CSV table of C-alpha atoms and ligand atoms in Angstrom, one decimal:
chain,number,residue,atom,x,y,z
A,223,UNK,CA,0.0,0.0,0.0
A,224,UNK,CA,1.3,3.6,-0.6
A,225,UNK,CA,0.8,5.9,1.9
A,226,UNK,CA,0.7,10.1,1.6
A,227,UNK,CA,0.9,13.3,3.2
A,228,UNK,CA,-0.6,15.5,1.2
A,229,UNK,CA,-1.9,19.6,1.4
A,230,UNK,CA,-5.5,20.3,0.8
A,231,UNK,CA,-7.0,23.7,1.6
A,232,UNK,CA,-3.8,24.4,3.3
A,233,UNK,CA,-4.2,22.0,5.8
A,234,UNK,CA,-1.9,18.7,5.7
A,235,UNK,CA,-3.2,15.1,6.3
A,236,UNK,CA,-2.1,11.4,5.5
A,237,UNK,CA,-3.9,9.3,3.6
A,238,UNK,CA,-4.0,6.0,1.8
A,239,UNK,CA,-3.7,5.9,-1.9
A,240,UNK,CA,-6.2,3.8,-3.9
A,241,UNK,CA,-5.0,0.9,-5.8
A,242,UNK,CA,-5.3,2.4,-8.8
A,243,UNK,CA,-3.1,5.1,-7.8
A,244,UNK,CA,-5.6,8.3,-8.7
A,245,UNK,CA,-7.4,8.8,-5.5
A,246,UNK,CA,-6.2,9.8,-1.7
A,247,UNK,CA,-8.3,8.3,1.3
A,248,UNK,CA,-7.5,10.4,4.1
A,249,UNK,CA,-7.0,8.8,7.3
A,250,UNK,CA,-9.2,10.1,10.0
A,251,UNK,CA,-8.6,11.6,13.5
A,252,UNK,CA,-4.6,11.0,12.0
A,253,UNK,CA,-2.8,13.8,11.8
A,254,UNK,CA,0.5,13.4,10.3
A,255,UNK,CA,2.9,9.9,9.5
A,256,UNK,CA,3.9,9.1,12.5
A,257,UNK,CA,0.9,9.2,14.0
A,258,UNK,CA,-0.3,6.7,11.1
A,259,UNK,CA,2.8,4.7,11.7
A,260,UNK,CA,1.5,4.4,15.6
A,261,UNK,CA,-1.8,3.2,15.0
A,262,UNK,CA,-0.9,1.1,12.1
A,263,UNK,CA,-0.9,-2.2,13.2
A,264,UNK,CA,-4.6,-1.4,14.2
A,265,UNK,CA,-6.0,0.1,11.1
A,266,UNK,CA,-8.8,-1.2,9.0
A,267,UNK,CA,-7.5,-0.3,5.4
A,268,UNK,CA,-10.1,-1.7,3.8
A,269,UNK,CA,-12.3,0.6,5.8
A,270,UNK,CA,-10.6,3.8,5.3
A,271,UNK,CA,-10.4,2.8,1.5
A,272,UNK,CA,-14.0,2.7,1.2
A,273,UNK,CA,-14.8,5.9,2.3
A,274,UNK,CA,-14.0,9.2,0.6
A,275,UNK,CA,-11.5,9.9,-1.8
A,276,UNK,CA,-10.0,12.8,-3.1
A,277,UNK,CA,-8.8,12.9,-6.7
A,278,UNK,CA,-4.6,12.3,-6.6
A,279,UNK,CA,-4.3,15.9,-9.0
A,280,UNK,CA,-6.5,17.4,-6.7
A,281,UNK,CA,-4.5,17.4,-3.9
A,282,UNK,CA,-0.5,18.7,-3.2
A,283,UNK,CA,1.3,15.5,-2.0
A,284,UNK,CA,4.2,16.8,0.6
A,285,UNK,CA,7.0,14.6,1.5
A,286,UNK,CA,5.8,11.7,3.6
A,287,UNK,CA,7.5,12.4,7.0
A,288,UNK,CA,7.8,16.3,6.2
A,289,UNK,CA,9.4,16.8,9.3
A,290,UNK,CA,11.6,14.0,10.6
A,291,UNK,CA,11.4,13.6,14.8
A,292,UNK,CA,15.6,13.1,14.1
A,293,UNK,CA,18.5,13.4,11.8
A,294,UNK,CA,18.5,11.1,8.8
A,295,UNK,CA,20.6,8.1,9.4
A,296,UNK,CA,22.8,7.4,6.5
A,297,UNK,CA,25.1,5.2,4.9
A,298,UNK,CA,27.7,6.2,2.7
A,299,UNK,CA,29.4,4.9,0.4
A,300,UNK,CA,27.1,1.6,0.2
A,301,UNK,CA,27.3,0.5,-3.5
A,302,UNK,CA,30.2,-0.9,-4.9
A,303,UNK,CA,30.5,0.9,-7.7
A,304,UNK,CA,29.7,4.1,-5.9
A,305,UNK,CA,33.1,2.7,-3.7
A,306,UNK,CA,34.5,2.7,-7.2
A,307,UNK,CA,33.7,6.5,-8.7
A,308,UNK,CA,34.2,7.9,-5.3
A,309,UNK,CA,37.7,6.4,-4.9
A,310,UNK,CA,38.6,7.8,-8.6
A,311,UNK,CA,37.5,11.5,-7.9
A,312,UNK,CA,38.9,11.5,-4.1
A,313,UNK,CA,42.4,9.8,-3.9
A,314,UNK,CA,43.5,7.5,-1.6
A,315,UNK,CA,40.9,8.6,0.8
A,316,UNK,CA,37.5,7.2,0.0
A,317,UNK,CA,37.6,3.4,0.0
A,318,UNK,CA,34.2,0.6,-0.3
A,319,UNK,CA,34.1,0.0,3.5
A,320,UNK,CA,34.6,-4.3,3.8
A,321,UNK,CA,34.3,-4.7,7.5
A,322,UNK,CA,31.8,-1.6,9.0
A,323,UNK,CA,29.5,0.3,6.9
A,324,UNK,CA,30.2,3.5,7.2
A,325,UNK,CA,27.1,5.4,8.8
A,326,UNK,CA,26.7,10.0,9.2
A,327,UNK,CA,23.7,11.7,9.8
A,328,UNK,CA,21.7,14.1,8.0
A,329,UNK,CA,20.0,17.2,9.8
A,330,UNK,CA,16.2,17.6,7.9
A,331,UNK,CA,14.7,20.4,8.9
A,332,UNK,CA,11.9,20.4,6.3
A,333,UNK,CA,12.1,17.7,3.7
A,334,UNK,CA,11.4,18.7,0.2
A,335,UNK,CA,7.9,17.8,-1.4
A,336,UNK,CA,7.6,15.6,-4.1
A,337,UNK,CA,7.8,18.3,-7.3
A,338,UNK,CA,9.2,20.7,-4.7
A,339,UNK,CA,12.5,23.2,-4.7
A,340,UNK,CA,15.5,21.8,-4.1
A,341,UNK,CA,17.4,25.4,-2.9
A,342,UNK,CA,20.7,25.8,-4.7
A,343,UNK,CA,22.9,28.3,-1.8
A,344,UNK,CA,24.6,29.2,-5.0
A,345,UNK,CA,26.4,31.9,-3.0
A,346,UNK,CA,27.3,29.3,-0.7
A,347,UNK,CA,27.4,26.1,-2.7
A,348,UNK,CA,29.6,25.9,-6.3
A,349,UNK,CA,29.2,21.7,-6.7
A,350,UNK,CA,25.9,20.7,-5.8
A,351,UNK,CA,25.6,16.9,-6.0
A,352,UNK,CA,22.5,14.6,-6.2
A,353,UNK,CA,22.3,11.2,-4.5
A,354,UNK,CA,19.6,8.8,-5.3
A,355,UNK,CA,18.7,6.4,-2.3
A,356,UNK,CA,16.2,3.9,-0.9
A,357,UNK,CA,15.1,4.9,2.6
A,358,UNK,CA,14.3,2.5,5.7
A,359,UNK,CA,11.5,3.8,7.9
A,360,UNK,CA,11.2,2.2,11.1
A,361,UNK,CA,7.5,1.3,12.4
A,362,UNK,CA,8.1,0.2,16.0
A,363,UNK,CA,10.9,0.2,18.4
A,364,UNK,CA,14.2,-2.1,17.5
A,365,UNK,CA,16.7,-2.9,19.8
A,366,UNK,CA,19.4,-5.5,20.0
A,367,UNK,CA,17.4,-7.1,16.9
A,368,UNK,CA,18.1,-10.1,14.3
A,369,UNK,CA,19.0,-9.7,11.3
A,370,UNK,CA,16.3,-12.2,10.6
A,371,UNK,CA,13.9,-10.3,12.1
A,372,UNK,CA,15.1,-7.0,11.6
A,373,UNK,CA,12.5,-6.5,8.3
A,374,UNK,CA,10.0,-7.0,10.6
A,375,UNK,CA,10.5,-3.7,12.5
A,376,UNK,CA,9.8,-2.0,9.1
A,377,UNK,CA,7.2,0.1,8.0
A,378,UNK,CA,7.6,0.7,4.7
A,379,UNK,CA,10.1,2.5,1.7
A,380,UNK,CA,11.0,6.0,0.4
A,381,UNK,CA,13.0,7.5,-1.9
A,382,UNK,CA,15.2,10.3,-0.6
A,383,UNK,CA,17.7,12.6,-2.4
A,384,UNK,CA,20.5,13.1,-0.5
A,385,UNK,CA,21.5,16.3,-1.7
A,386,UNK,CA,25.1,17.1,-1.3
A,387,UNK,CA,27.4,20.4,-1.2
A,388,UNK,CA,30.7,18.8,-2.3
A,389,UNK,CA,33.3,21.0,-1.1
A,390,UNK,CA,31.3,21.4,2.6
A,391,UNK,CA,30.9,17.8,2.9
A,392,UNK,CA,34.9,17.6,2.5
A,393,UNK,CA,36.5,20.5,3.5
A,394,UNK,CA,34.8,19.5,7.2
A,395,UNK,CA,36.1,15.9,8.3
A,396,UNK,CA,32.3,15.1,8.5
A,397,UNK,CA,29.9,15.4,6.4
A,398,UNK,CA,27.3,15.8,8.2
A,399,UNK,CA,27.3,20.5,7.5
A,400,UNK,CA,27.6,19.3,3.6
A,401,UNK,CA,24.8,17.0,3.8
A,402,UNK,CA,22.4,19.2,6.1
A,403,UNK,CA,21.6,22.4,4.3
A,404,UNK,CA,18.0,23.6,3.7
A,405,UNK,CA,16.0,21.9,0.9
A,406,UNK,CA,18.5,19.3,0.7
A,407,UNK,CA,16.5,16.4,1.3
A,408,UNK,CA,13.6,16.0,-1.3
A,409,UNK,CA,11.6,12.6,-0.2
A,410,UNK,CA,8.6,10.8,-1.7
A,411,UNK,CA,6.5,10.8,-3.4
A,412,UNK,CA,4.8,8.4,-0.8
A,413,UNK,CA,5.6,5.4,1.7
A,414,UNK,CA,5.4,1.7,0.2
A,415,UNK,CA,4.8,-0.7,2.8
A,416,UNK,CA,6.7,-4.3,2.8
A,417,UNK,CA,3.6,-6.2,1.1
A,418,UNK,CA,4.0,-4.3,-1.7
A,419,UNK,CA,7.6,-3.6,-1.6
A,420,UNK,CA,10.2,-6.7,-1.3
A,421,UNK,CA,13.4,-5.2,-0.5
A,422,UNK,CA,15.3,-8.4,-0.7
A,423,UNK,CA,14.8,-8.7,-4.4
A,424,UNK,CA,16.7,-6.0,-6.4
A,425,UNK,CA,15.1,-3.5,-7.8
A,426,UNK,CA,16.2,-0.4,-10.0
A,427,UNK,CA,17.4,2.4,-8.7
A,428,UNK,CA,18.1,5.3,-11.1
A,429,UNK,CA,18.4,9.5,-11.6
A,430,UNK,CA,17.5,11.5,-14.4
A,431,UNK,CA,18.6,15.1,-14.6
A,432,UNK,CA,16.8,17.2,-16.9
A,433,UNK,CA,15.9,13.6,-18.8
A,434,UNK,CA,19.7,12.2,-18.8
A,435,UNK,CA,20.1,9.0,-17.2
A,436,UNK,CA,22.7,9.6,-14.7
A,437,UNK,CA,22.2,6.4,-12.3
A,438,UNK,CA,21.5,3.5,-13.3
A,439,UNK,CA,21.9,0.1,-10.8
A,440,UNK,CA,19.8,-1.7,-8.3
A,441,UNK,CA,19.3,-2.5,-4.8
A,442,UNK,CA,21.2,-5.5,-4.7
A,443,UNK,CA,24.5,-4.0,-5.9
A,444,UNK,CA,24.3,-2.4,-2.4
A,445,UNK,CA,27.6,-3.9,0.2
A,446,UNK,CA,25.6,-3.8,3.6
A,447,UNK,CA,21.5,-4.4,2.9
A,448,UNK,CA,18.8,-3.4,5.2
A,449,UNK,CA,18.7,-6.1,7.8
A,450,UNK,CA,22.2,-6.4,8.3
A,451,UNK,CA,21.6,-1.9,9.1
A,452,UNK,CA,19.2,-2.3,11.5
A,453,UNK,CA,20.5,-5.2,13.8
A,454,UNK,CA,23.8,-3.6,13.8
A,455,UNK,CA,22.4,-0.2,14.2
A,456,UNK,CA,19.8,-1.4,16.8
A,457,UNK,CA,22.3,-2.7,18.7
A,458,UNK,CA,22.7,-0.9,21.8
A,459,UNK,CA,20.5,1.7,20.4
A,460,UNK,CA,17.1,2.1,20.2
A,461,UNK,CA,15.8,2.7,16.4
A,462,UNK,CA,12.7,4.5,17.3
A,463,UNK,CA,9.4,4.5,14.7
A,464,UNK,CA,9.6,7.1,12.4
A,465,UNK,CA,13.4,6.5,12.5
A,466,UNK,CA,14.7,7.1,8.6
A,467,UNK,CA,17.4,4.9,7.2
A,468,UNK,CA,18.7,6.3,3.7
A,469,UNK,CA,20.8,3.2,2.4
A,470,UNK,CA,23.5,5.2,0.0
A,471,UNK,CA,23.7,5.8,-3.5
A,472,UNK,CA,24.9,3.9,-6.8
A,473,UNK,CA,27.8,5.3,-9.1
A,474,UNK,CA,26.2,8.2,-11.5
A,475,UNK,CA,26.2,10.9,-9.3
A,476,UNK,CA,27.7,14.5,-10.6
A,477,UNK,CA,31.1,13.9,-8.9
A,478,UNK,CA,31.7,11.4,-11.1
A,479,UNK,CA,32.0,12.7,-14.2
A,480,UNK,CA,35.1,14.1,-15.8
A,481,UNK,CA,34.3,17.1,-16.0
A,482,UNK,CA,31.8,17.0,-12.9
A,483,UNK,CA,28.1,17.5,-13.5
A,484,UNK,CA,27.2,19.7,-10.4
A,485,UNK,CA,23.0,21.1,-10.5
A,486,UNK,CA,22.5,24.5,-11.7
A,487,UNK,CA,19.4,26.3,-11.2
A,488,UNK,CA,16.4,25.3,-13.2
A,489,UNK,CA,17.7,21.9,-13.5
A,490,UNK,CA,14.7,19.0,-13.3
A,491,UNK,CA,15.9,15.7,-11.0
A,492,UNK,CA,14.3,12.3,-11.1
A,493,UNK,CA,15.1,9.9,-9.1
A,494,UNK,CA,13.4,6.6,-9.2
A,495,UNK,CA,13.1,2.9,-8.0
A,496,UNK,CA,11.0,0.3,-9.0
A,497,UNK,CA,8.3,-0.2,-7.1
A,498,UNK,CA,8.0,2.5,-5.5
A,499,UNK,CA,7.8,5.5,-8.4
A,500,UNK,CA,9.5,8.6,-9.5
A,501,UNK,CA,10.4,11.6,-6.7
A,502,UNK,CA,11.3,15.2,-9.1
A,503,UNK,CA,12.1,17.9,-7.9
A,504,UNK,CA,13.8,21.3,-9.8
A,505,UNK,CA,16.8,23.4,-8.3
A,506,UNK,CA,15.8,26.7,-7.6
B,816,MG,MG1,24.2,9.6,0.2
């Protein structure tokens, strides 16, 4: 099932989306995500889908957890190939991590709606970066779990661009300032939960800027894969729900390229993964 938070009348709500994709059911008496994630477990679907629905084009969708209760928890570098590009452009410096993932976190003040601005700080910012990722939200509590049971502690799949200001994220030894401007974290365009979305088999994971296929992989090119995350991550430390996991990003991004292909303003970004859909966003 996908699940939304979308703007109507200037007032935001969740809702379900119908099957067909074209209508939203809002959920009632629930105000935003992680409410729905709460009372989740307890919801009659079927129920909500019969009542009501508002026409999909009718209504503004906003990212689905517009205003994250923590920092983004990311990996980087967490695609081979990504190991691979990274370790070209950077030196000796950046290597595919084979023992520990390598985890940083990403401050979110206001995600970015789907078909929202992603904000350019081009008096701050000279090589801005895209990053498509798959992103792990967390529907109950975890700790100390399995990594057989880990998917179970899942509520469902995003995509999140993790925007990034090159030069910030390096000049500082982390990378988290780089990582953690405003409108640097455009998410959507909705939640998939696990029956519709099996993150063990791969799926494709691609950008597009302004219609050029950038990145082009899938999921199971990643080195450490989602349960493996949240036992380790859970160990010790409590993954709380609404918790966001953003899982890295394949080769293709703008670093990449000799010459670099940084975003400019006006630029149009796509990123997309099967099964879940298409998040674009323009740089402003
Ligand atoms: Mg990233």
């Amino acid at each position: 099932m996908k699940l939304v938070t979308f703007e109507k009348d200037g007032r935001s709500a969740v809702g379900l989306l119908n099957a067909a994709g074209t209508a939203v059911h809002p959920v009632p008496g629930c105000a935003d995500m992680q409410a729905l994630i709460g009372i989740w477990p307890a919801l009659d679907t079927a129920a909500v889908l019969r009542g009501e629905g508002l026409p999909l084009e009718r209504v503004r969708l906003l990212a689905p957890i517009p205003r994250p209760v923590q920092d983004v928890i990311c990996l980087g570098i967490n695609y081979f190939d990504h190991a691979k590009e990274s370790e070209a452009v950077a030196g000796k410096g950046v290597k595919a991590p084979d023992t520990f993932p390598i985890y940083f976190s990403k401050r979110v003040n206001e995600a970015v709606a789907p078909g929202g601005d992603i904000l350019s700080h081009s008096d701050l910012v000279a090589d801005l970066d895209y990053e498509a990722e798959l992103a792990v939200v967390i529907g109950r509590p975890a700790y100390n779990v399995s990594e057989a049971d880990a998917l179970d502690y899942v509520f469902g799949y995003t995509i999140l661009n993790d925007v990034s200001a090159r030069t910030i994220q390096n000049q500082h030894k982390q990378w988290y300032r780089g990582k953690s401007l405003d409108g640097f974290t455009p998410m959507g365009p909705w939640i998939v939960t696990p029956d519709e979305f099996d993150v063990r088999r791969p799926q494709k994971i691609q950008s597009r800027i302004n219609g050029e296929l950038r990145q082009d992989s899938t999921t199971d090119l990643m080195i450490f894969h989602v349960p493996y995350v949240i036992a380790e991550l859970s160990q010790g430390m409590t993954l709380r729900p609404g918790t966001i996991i953003s899982m890295g990003t394949p080769a293709g991004v703008g670093m990449g390229f000799d010459p670099p292909k940084w975003l400019h303003p006006g630029d149009v970004v796509a990123c997309s993964i099967e099964g879940i859909g298409t998040l674009t966003n323009t740089v402003r």
